[in-house]
Amino acid sequence: MRVLHWFRNDLRLTDNPALLAATREATELIGLYVFDERWFEEGIHNGPRISGYRAQFIWECLEDLKVGLASIGGQLIILKGNTVGLIASSFTEYECDFLSFTKHVGHEEIGDEKAIVSLLGSDKVMSRWGHTLVDIDNLPFTIEKLPNIFTPFRGKIEKYHTYPTTVESVQKQFSPISGMDSPGLSSFSELRIQPSSIDERAVLQFKGGEKAANERLRHYTWDSQALSTYKETRNGLVGADYSSKFSPWLATGSISPRTILEEVKKYEDEVGANDSTYWLIFELLWRDFFQLVALKHSHELFAEFGWKGYARDWKHNFGLFKKWIDGTTGDPFVDANMKELKRTGFMSNRGRQNVASFLVHQYKIDWRWGASYFEEMLIDYDVASNWGNWSYVSGTGNDPRKDRVFNTKLQAERYDPDGEYQRIWLD
């Protein structure tokens, strides 16, 4: 039996429930990844939806995945274009018996899933949940009854939910497929997107792939043991280990949150548990919360006034927006963070909260412009985390407080007291 696995945000062989389930009976395996044509169109901020930073990182993930699949006799095809059309045509062209994929939470992505099932027939398609720590089929509430505030969500999960364990890696050997030497894209340049080199001042030179993800997990947990001080340092701005920085690999699915959880639990058993080890799990729960929020609210997550319908008189002033993008607002803390993003594709969590608050509360610019720009620029872009956090800051989402405004001057004094971070990016 020949299986076609549609890779998206599950670019790994370890703890990939959909891939494992689909390949149990398979004798031949083809992986397929599509750089969707919509990513190269203009977003609502008047720029593309993907930058060279993220595209390059994804490409590195795919190169690593290709090596992994080849080691078990599988193949990976990389394409660019209309996702639904390319999945359907590839399924037919390569005479596949079955399609598998990991379920997504994004409104657009779920639309693709439904269209493909309609074209191929439900009897030819199998999907599994696999992008979160929690198991969606074992929640103590339905998606419709998902709490809209994080604290009661966390309380119910911690009281009633048992985290599923990781599933084994795909170990079996598949039969090689003849006549498929090098279909699809073979080099990054074929994407026709300008590559972006990460500035040497970056906190980390991120490299894509499951191998790099596991190396980062090992370094942060065991080599540096920075995990043991995570809660105290997580709001830092300078250096590789003030936070875990797992997010780019989580976003692409090069590592699963359950793999991270198991490593944290192992560390707690061997070294010791403390507030910091718990807090990393706590932050993974925040990530899960936004994944489920995206699933619950669907297209309403992207609405101008959010799923709350919180009407605001947003400005659509591109001149002010351009100052924010370029880091020329005159607010040193905001400008430093925006320059870091522009030159590296990454920004700290503390920085993201401050620049988002500045854009929506000081400039009163439509929050969706900021979310759209972050979608383009961030190496670790994830539809649920990005749009969920932006709607939260803007007051149109899950924040129980209507207008949470960050005082960027006080924030800079607290988190960059000697100005080191600002000097790095403004000098």
Short mmCIF file of N, CA and C in Angstrom, two decimals, residues 67-233:
data_model
loop_
_atom_site.label_atom_id
_atom_site.label_comp_id
_atom_site.label_asym_id
_atom_site.label_seq_id
_atom_site.Cartn_x
_atom_site.Cartn_y
_atom_site.Cartn_z
N VAL A 67 16.13 13.85 4.65
CA VAL A 67 17.17 12.89 5.04
C VAL A 67 16.57 11.80 5.93
N GLY A 68 15.73 12.22 6.86
CA GLY A 68 15.09 11.25 7.75
C GLY A 68 14.21 10.27 7.01
N LEU A 69 13.42 10.78 6.08
CA LEU A 69 12.54 9.89 5.29
C LEU A 69 13.36 8.95 4.42
N ALA A 70 14.43 9.46 3.83
CA ALA A 70 15.27 8.62 2.98
C ALA A 70 15.88 7.46 3.77
N SER A 71 16.17 7.70 5.05
CA SER A 71 16.79 6.65 5.87
C SER A 71 15.85 5.47 6.11
N ILE A 72 14.53 5.70 5.93
CA ILE A 72 13.57 4.59 6.11
C ILE A 72 12.92 4.21 4.77
N GLY A 73 13.49 4.69 3.67
CA GLY A 73 13.00 4.30 2.35
C GLY A 73 11.88 5.18 1.82
N GLY A 74 11.59 6.29 2.50
CA GLY A 74 10.56 7.19 2.03
C GLY A 74 11.12 8.32 1.18
N GLN A 75 10.24 9.10 0.59
CA GLN A 75 10.65 10.24 -0.22
C GLN A 75 9.85 11.48 0.17
N LEU A 76 10.44 12.63 -0.07
CA LEU A 76 9.76 13.89 0.20
C LEU A 76 9.71 14.73 -1.08
N ILE A 77 8.52 15.17 -1.42
CA ILE A 77 8.32 16.05 -2.57
C ILE A 77 7.95 17.44 -2.03
N ILE A 78 8.62 18.47 -2.52
CA ILE A 78 8.36 19.85 -2.11
C ILE A 78 7.81 20.60 -3.33
N LEU A 79 6.64 21.21 -3.16
CA LEU A 79 5.99 21.92 -4.26
C LEU A 79 5.60 23.32 -3.83
N LYS A 80 5.27 24.14 -4.79
CA LYS A 80 4.76 25.50 -4.55
C LYS A 80 3.55 25.72 -5.43
N GLY A 81 2.45 26.21 -4.82
CA GLY A 81 1.26 26.46 -5.63
C GLY A 81 0.00 26.31 -4.82
N ASN A 82 -1.05 25.90 -5.50
CA ASN A 82 -2.35 25.71 -4.86
C ASN A 82 -2.35 24.40 -4.10
N THR A 83 -2.46 24.49 -2.78
CA THR A 83 -2.31 23.30 -1.94
C THR A 83 -3.32 22.21 -2.28
N VAL A 84 -4.58 22.55 -2.33
CA VAL A 84 -5.62 21.54 -2.57
C VAL A 84 -5.41 20.87 -3.92
N GLY A 85 -5.17 21.67 -4.95
CA GLY A 85 -4.97 21.12 -6.28
C GLY A 85 -3.76 20.22 -6.36
N LEU A 86 -2.66 20.63 -5.72
CA LEU A 86 -1.42 19.85 -5.79
C LEU A 86 -1.52 18.55 -4.99
N ILE A 87 -2.21 18.59 -3.86
CA ILE A 87 -2.40 17.35 -3.09
C ILE A 87 -3.21 16.35 -3.91
N ALA A 88 -4.31 16.84 -4.47
CA ALA A 88 -5.19 15.95 -5.25
C ALA A 88 -4.49 15.39 -6.48
N SER A 89 -3.78 16.25 -7.21
CA SER A 89 -3.11 15.78 -8.43
C SER A 89 -1.95 14.85 -8.11
N SER A 90 -1.23 15.10 -7.03
CA SER A 90 -0.12 14.22 -6.63
C SER A 90 -0.65 12.87 -6.20
N PHE A 91 -1.75 12.86 -5.49
CA PHE A 91 -2.37 11.61 -5.05
C PHE A 91 -2.67 10.72 -6.26
N THR A 92 -3.18 11.34 -7.31
CA THR A 92 -3.51 10.59 -8.53
C THR A 92 -2.26 10.23 -9.32
N GLU A 93 -1.39 11.22 -9.51
CA GLU A 93 -0.19 11.00 -10.33
C GLU A 93 0.69 9.89 -9.79
N TYR A 94 0.83 9.82 -8.49
CA TYR A 94 1.72 8.83 -7.89
C TYR A 94 0.98 7.57 -7.45
N GLU A 95 -0.26 7.46 -7.86
CA GLU A 95 -1.08 6.25 -7.65
C GLU A 95 -1.08 5.82 -6.19
N CYS A 96 -1.41 6.77 -5.34
CA CYS A 96 -1.43 6.51 -3.91
C CYS A 96 -2.74 5.85 -3.49
N ASP A 97 -2.66 5.09 -2.44
CA ASP A 97 -3.85 4.41 -1.92
C ASP A 97 -4.51 5.17 -0.78
N PHE A 98 -3.71 6.03 -0.12
CA PHE A 98 -4.20 6.63 1.10
C PHE A 98 -3.50 7.96 1.32
N LEU A 99 -4.23 8.94 1.89
CA LEU A 99 -3.64 10.22 2.27
C LEU A 99 -3.76 10.38 3.78
N SER A 100 -2.70 10.85 4.41
CA SER A 100 -2.74 11.12 5.85
C SER A 100 -2.22 12.53 6.12
N PHE A 101 -2.71 13.11 7.21
CA PHE A 101 -2.21 14.42 7.61
C PHE A 101 -2.53 14.68 9.09
N THR A 102 -1.79 15.62 9.67
CA THR A 102 -2.05 16.07 11.03
C THR A 102 -3.06 17.21 10.98
N LYS A 103 -4.07 17.13 11.82
CA LYS A 103 -5.13 18.14 11.82
C LYS A 103 -4.58 19.50 12.22
N HIS A 104 -5.13 20.53 11.59
CA HIS A 104 -4.72 21.91 11.84
C HIS A 104 -5.84 22.64 12.57
N VAL A 105 -5.51 23.79 13.16
CA VAL A 105 -6.54 24.58 13.85
C VAL A 105 -6.91 25.85 13.09
N GLY A 106 -6.11 26.22 12.08
CA GLY A 106 -6.36 27.45 11.35
C GLY A 106 -7.60 27.36 10.46
N HIS A 107 -8.34 28.45 10.37
CA HIS A 107 -9.55 28.49 9.54
C HIS A 107 -9.24 28.17 8.08
N GLU A 108 -8.21 28.78 7.54
CA GLU A 108 -7.82 28.57 6.14
C GLU A 108 -7.37 27.13 5.92
N GLU A 109 -6.59 26.63 6.85
CA GLU A 109 -6.03 25.28 6.72
C GLU A 109 -7.12 24.21 6.85
N ILE A 110 -8.08 24.43 7.73
CA ILE A 110 -9.19 23.48 7.86
C ILE A 110 -10.02 23.48 6.59
N GLY A 111 -10.15 24.64 5.96
CA GLY A 111 -10.84 24.70 4.67
C GLY A 111 -10.15 23.84 3.63
N ASP A 112 -8.82 23.85 3.63
CA ASP A 112 -8.07 22.98 2.71
C ASP A 112 -8.34 21.51 3.00
N GLU A 113 -8.35 21.17 4.28
CA GLU A 113 -8.60 19.77 4.66
C GLU A 113 -9.96 19.30 4.14
N LYS A 114 -10.97 20.12 4.36
CA LYS A 114 -12.32 19.74 3.92
C LYS A 114 -12.40 19.60 2.41
N ALA A 115 -11.73 20.49 1.69
CA ALA A 115 -11.74 20.43 0.23
C ALA A 115 -11.06 19.17 -0.29
N ILE A 116 -9.97 18.79 0.35
CA ILE A 116 -9.25 17.59 -0.09
C ILE A 116 -10.04 16.33 0.21
N VAL A 117 -10.64 16.26 1.38
CA VAL A 117 -11.48 15.11 1.72
C VAL A 117 -12.63 14.99 0.72
N SER A 118 -13.20 16.11 0.34
CA SER A 118 -14.29 16.11 -0.64
C SER A 118 -13.83 15.59 -1.99
N LEU A 119 -12.61 15.96 -2.39
CA LEU A 119 -12.09 15.53 -3.70
C LEU A 119 -11.70 14.06 -3.71
N LEU A 120 -11.04 13.60 -2.64
CA LEU A 120 -10.51 12.23 -2.62
C LEU A 120 -11.50 11.21 -2.08
N GLY A 121 -12.42 11.69 -1.22
CA GLY A 121 -13.34 10.76 -0.56
C GLY A 121 -12.84 10.43 0.83
N SER A 122 -13.72 10.44 1.80
CA SER A 122 -13.32 10.22 3.19
C SER A 122 -12.69 8.85 3.42
N ASP A 123 -13.01 7.88 2.58
CA ASP A 123 -12.45 6.54 2.75
C ASP A 123 -10.98 6.47 2.34
N LYS A 124 -10.48 7.53 1.70
CA LYS A 124 -9.09 7.57 1.25
C LYS A 124 -8.21 8.46 2.12
N VAL A 125 -8.80 9.02 3.18
CA VAL A 125 -8.10 10.01 3.99
C VAL A 125 -8.15 9.64 5.46
N MET A 126 -7.02 9.84 6.15
CA MET A 126 -6.94 9.60 7.58
C MET A 126 -6.20 10.78 8.21
N SER A 127 -6.73 11.31 9.30
CA SER A 127 -6.07 12.42 9.99
C SER A 127 -6.03 12.16 11.49
N ARG A 128 -5.06 12.77 12.15
CA ARG A 128 -4.90 12.64 13.60
C ARG A 128 -4.54 14.00 14.20
N TRP A 129 -4.82 14.16 15.49
CA TRP A 129 -4.42 15.33 16.25
C TRP A 129 -2.98 15.14 16.68
N GLY A 130 -2.16 16.20 16.66
CA GLY A 130 -0.77 15.98 17.06
C GLY A 130 0.06 17.22 17.27
N HIS A 131 -0.56 18.41 17.38
CA HIS A 131 0.20 19.65 17.46
C HIS A 131 0.18 20.28 18.85
N THR A 132 -0.47 19.62 19.81
CA THR A 132 -0.59 20.21 21.14
C THR A 132 -0.15 19.22 22.21
N LEU A 133 -0.03 19.75 23.42
CA LEU A 133 0.28 18.92 24.58
C LEU A 133 -0.95 18.10 24.97
N VAL A 134 -2.10 18.75 24.97
CA VAL A 134 -3.34 18.07 25.37
C VAL A 134 -3.89 17.24 24.22
N ASP A 135 -4.70 16.28 24.57
CA ASP A 135 -5.37 15.44 23.59
C ASP A 135 -6.78 15.98 23.39
N ILE A 136 -7.10 16.42 22.20
CA ILE A 136 -8.39 17.06 21.95
C ILE A 136 -9.56 16.11 22.18
N ASP A 137 -9.31 14.81 22.04
CA ASP A 137 -10.39 13.84 22.24
C ASP A 137 -10.61 13.49 23.70
N ASN A 138 -9.80 14.07 24.58
CA ASN A 138 -9.91 13.73 26.00
C ASN A 138 -9.95 14.98 26.88
N LEU A 139 -10.49 16.06 26.31
CA LEU A 139 -10.60 17.29 27.09
C LEU A 139 -11.77 17.21 28.07
N PRO A 140 -11.70 17.93 29.19
CA PRO A 140 -12.81 17.93 30.15
C PRO A 140 -13.94 18.89 29.74
N PHE A 141 -13.97 19.27 28.47
CA PHE A 141 -15.02 20.13 27.92
C PHE A 141 -14.98 19.99 26.40
N THR A 142 -16.06 20.37 25.75
CA THR A 142 -16.07 20.39 24.29
C THR A 142 -15.41 21.68 23.82
N ILE A 143 -15.03 21.71 22.55
CA ILE A 143 -14.43 22.93 21.99
C ILE A 143 -15.40 24.11 22.13
N GLU A 144 -16.67 23.84 21.93
CA GLU A 144 -17.68 24.90 22.06
C GLU A 144 -17.72 25.48 23.47
N LYS A 145 -17.38 24.65 24.47
CA LYS A 145 -17.41 25.07 25.87
C LYS A 145 -16.01 25.44 26.39
N LEU A 146 -15.03 25.53 25.49
CA LEU A 146 -13.69 25.94 25.89
C LEU A 146 -13.75 27.27 26.63
N PRO A 147 -13.20 27.36 27.85
CA PRO A 147 -13.19 28.65 28.55
C PRO A 147 -12.48 29.71 27.71
N ASN A 148 -13.02 30.91 27.72
CA ASN A 148 -12.43 32.00 26.95
C ASN A 148 -11.32 32.73 27.72
N ILE A 149 -11.09 32.31 28.96
CA ILE A 149 -10.01 32.87 29.77
C ILE A 149 -9.06 31.75 30.15
N PHE A 150 -7.76 32.04 30.14
CA PHE A 150 -6.76 31.01 30.32
C PHE A 150 -6.83 30.34 31.69
N THR A 151 -7.01 31.12 32.76
CA THR A 151 -6.93 30.56 34.12
C THR A 151 -7.91 29.41 34.36
N PRO A 152 -9.20 29.55 34.03
CA PRO A 152 -10.10 28.40 34.21
C PRO A 152 -9.76 27.25 33.26
N PHE A 153 -9.25 27.55 32.07
CA PHE A 153 -8.79 26.49 31.16
C PHE A 153 -7.67 25.70 31.81
N ARG A 154 -6.68 26.40 32.30
CA ARG A 154 -5.54 25.75 32.95
C ARG A 154 -6.00 24.93 34.16
N GLY A 155 -6.91 25.49 34.96
CA GLY A 155 -7.39 24.78 36.14
C GLY A 155 -8.05 23.47 35.80
N LYS A 156 -8.89 23.47 34.77
CA LYS A 156 -9.58 22.24 34.38
C LYS A 156 -8.61 21.21 33.79
N ILE A 157 -7.66 21.70 32.99
CA ILE A 157 -6.69 20.78 32.39
C ILE A 157 -5.84 20.13 33.46
N GLU A 158 -5.33 20.93 34.37
CA GLU A 158 -4.44 20.38 35.40
C GLU A 158 -5.19 19.47 36.38
N LYS A 159 -6.48 19.69 36.53
CA LYS A 159 -7.25 18.87 37.48
C LYS A 159 -7.77 17.59 36.83
N TYR A 160 -8.21 17.67 35.58
CA TYR A 160 -8.93 16.53 34.99
C TYR A 160 -8.22 15.84 33.82
N HIS A 161 -7.22 16.49 33.22
CA HIS A 161 -6.64 15.96 31.99
C HIS A 161 -5.30 15.27 32.25
N THR A 162 -5.14 14.11 31.64
CA THR A 162 -3.86 13.40 31.68
C THR A 162 -3.18 13.58 30.33
N TYR A 163 -1.97 14.10 30.35
CA TYR A 163 -1.27 14.32 29.09
C TYR A 163 -0.94 12.99 28.43
N PRO A 164 -1.20 12.87 27.12
CA PRO A 164 -0.84 11.63 26.44
C PRO A 164 0.68 11.52 26.31
N THR A 165 1.17 10.31 26.29
CA THR A 165 2.60 10.09 26.10
C THR A 165 2.94 10.19 24.62
N THR A 166 4.21 10.36 24.35
CA THR A 166 4.64 10.43 22.96
C THR A 166 4.48 9.07 22.29
N VAL A 167 4.31 9.08 20.98
CA VAL A 167 4.25 7.83 20.23
C VAL A 167 5.63 7.55 19.65
N GLU A 168 5.86 6.33 19.30
CA GLU A 168 7.18 5.93 18.80
C GLU A 168 7.48 6.58 17.46
N SER A 169 8.75 6.62 17.13
CA SER A 169 9.17 7.09 15.82
C SER A 169 8.77 6.08 14.76
N VAL A 170 8.67 6.54 13.53
CA VAL A 170 8.45 5.61 12.42
C VAL A 170 9.76 4.87 12.19
N GLN A 171 9.75 3.56 12.42
CA GLN A 171 10.97 2.77 12.40
C GLN A 171 11.07 1.85 11.19
N LYS A 172 9.94 1.45 10.64
CA LYS A 172 9.95 0.43 9.60
C LYS A 172 10.63 0.92 8.33
N GLN A 173 11.07 -0.01 7.54
CA GLN A 173 11.68 0.30 6.24
C GLN A 173 10.64 0.14 5.15
N PHE A 174 10.58 1.13 4.26
CA PHE A 174 9.64 1.11 3.15
C PHE A 174 10.36 0.74 1.86
N SER A 175 9.59 0.20 0.95
CA SER A 175 10.16 -0.18 -0.35
C SER A 175 10.41 1.07 -1.19
N PRO A 176 11.56 1.16 -1.84
CA PRO A 176 11.84 2.31 -2.70
C PRO A 176 10.86 2.37 -3.87
N ILE A 177 10.53 3.58 -4.30
CA ILE A 177 9.58 3.77 -5.40
C ILE A 177 10.36 4.17 -6.64
N SER A 178 10.22 3.40 -7.68
CA SER A 178 10.95 3.69 -8.91
C SER A 178 10.27 4.82 -9.68
N GLY A 179 11.07 5.52 -10.50
CA GLY A 179 10.53 6.56 -11.36
C GLY A 179 10.24 7.86 -10.66
N MET A 180 10.76 8.05 -9.45
CA MET A 180 10.54 9.29 -8.70
C MET A 180 11.87 9.83 -8.21
N ASP A 181 12.78 10.07 -9.12
CA ASP A 181 14.14 10.45 -8.72
C ASP A 181 14.19 11.82 -8.04
N SER A 182 13.63 12.85 -8.66
CA SER A 182 13.73 14.19 -8.07
C SER A 182 12.56 15.09 -8.48
N PRO A 183 11.33 14.66 -8.17
CA PRO A 183 10.19 15.52 -8.50
C PRO A 183 10.12 16.72 -7.57
N GLY A 184 9.48 17.78 -8.01
CA GLY A 184 9.28 18.94 -7.17
C GLY A 184 10.48 19.87 -7.12
N LEU A 185 10.47 20.76 -6.14
CA LEU A 185 11.55 21.74 -5.99
C LEU A 185 12.77 21.08 -5.37
N SER A 186 13.94 21.47 -5.85
CA SER A 186 15.16 20.87 -5.34
C SER A 186 16.08 21.88 -4.66
N SER A 187 15.79 23.19 -4.79
CA SER A 187 16.62 24.20 -4.15
C SER A 187 15.76 25.36 -3.68
N PHE A 188 16.24 26.06 -2.66
CA PHE A 188 15.52 27.18 -2.08
C PHE A 188 15.27 28.28 -3.11
N SER A 189 16.21 28.45 -4.02
CA SER A 189 16.09 29.52 -5.01
C SER A 189 14.86 29.35 -5.90
N GLU A 190 14.37 28.12 -6.04
CA GLU A 190 13.20 27.88 -6.88
C GLU A 190 11.92 28.46 -6.28
N LEU A 191 11.97 28.82 -4.99
CA LEU A 191 10.81 29.47 -4.38
C LEU A 191 10.67 30.91 -4.85
N ARG A 192 11.78 31.44 -5.39
CA ARG A 192 11.81 32.84 -5.85
C ARG A 192 11.44 33.81 -4.74
N ILE A 193 12.07 33.60 -3.62
CA ILE A 193 11.91 34.50 -2.49
C ILE A 193 13.30 34.90 -2.02
N GLN A 194 13.46 36.16 -1.72
CA GLN A 194 14.78 36.67 -1.32
C GLN A 194 15.20 36.07 0.01
N PRO A 195 16.32 35.35 0.06
CA PRO A 195 16.77 34.80 1.34
C PRO A 195 17.18 35.93 2.28
N SER A 196 17.04 35.70 3.58
CA SER A 196 17.40 36.70 4.58
C SER A 196 18.43 36.11 5.51
N SER A 197 19.57 36.76 5.61
CA SER A 197 20.60 36.27 6.53
C SER A 197 20.36 36.88 7.91
N ILE A 198 20.50 36.05 8.94
CA ILE A 198 20.26 36.49 10.31
C ILE A 198 21.44 37.31 10.80
N ASP A 199 21.16 38.49 11.32
CA ASP A 199 22.17 39.40 11.84
C ASP A 199 23.02 38.70 12.91
N GLU A 200 24.31 39.02 12.93
CA GLU A 200 25.21 38.38 13.89
C GLU A 200 24.88 38.75 15.34
N ARG A 201 24.09 39.81 15.54
CA ARG A 201 23.69 40.20 16.89
C ARG A 201 22.51 39.38 17.41
N ALA A 202 21.98 38.50 16.61
CA ALA A 202 20.81 37.72 16.99
C ALA A 202 21.09 36.89 18.24
N VAL A 203 20.03 36.67 19.03
CA VAL A 203 20.19 35.87 20.25
C VAL A 203 20.54 34.43 19.94
N LEU A 204 20.16 33.96 18.76
CA LEU A 204 20.44 32.58 18.36
C LEU A 204 20.40 32.50 16.84
N GLN A 205 21.32 31.76 16.27
CA GLN A 205 21.29 31.51 14.84
C GLN A 205 20.45 30.25 14.61
N PHE A 206 19.15 30.46 14.50
CA PHE A 206 18.22 29.33 14.40
C PHE A 206 18.48 28.51 13.14
N LYS A 207 18.46 27.19 13.32
CA LYS A 207 18.59 26.28 12.19
C LYS A 207 17.42 25.31 12.22
N GLY A 208 16.78 25.11 11.09
CA GLY A 208 15.59 24.28 11.04
C GLY A 208 15.89 22.79 11.06
N GLY A 209 14.89 22.01 11.48
CA GLY A 209 14.98 20.56 11.41
C GLY A 209 14.81 19.86 12.75
N GLU A 210 14.41 18.61 12.68
CA GLU A 210 14.19 17.81 13.88
C GLU A 210 15.50 17.60 14.64
N LYS A 211 16.58 17.42 13.91
CA LYS A 211 17.88 17.23 14.56
C LYS A 211 18.27 18.46 15.35
N ALA A 212 18.12 19.65 14.75
CA ALA A 212 18.46 20.89 15.44
C ALA A 212 17.53 21.13 16.62
N ALA A 213 16.27 20.75 16.48
CA ALA A 213 15.31 20.90 17.58
C ALA A 213 15.72 20.08 18.79
N ASN A 214 16.11 18.85 18.56
CA ASN A 214 16.53 17.98 19.66
C ASN A 214 17.84 18.45 20.28
N GLU A 215 18.72 19.03 19.46
CA GLU A 215 19.96 19.58 19.99
C GLU A 215 19.67 20.77 20.90
N ARG A 216 18.72 21.61 20.50
CA ARG A 216 18.35 22.75 21.33
C ARG A 216 17.70 22.29 22.65
N LEU A 217 16.85 21.29 22.56
CA LEU A 217 16.22 20.74 23.76
C LEU A 217 17.26 20.19 24.71
N ARG A 218 18.23 19.46 24.18
CA ARG A 218 19.28 18.89 25.02
C ARG A 218 20.14 20.00 25.64
N HIS A 219 20.48 21.00 24.83
CA HIS A 219 21.31 22.09 25.35
C HIS A 219 20.61 22.85 26.47
N TYR A 220 19.36 23.23 26.24
CA TYR A 220 18.65 24.07 27.21
C TYR A 220 18.34 23.30 28.49
N THR A 221 18.05 22.01 28.33
CA THR A 221 17.66 21.21 29.49
C THR A 221 18.86 20.69 30.25
N TRP A 222 19.81 20.10 29.55
CA TRP A 222 20.89 19.37 30.20
C TRP A 222 22.24 20.08 30.16
N ASP A 223 22.66 20.56 29.00
CA ASP A 223 24.01 21.14 28.89
C ASP A 223 24.14 22.42 29.70
N SER A 224 23.20 23.34 29.50
CA SER A 224 23.25 24.61 30.23
C SER A 224 22.46 24.56 31.54
N GLN A 225 21.52 23.62 31.60
CA GLN A 225 20.56 23.52 32.72
C GLN A 225 19.84 24.85 32.96
N ALA A 226 19.67 25.61 31.86
CA ALA A 226 18.94 26.88 31.95
C ALA A 226 17.47 26.65 32.31
N LEU A 227 17.00 25.44 32.08
CA LEU A 227 15.63 25.11 32.46
C LEU A 227 15.37 25.40 33.93
N SER A 228 16.37 25.18 34.77
CA SER A 228 16.19 25.31 36.22
C SER A 228 15.97 26.75 36.67
N THR A 229 16.24 27.72 35.78
CA THR A 229 16.02 29.13 36.12
C THR A 229 15.08 29.82 35.14
N TYR A 230 14.33 29.03 34.40
CA TYR A 230 13.47 29.58 33.34
C TYR A 230 12.51 30.65 33.85
N LYS A 231 11.86 30.40 34.96
CA LYS A 231 10.86 31.35 35.44
C LYS A 231 11.47 32.71 35.76
N GLU A 232 12.70 32.71 36.26
CA GLU A 232 13.36 33.97 36.63
C GLU A 232 13.90 34.71 35.41
N THR A 233 14.27 33.99 34.37
CA THR A 233 14.97 34.62 33.24
C THR A 233 14.11 34.80 32.00
#
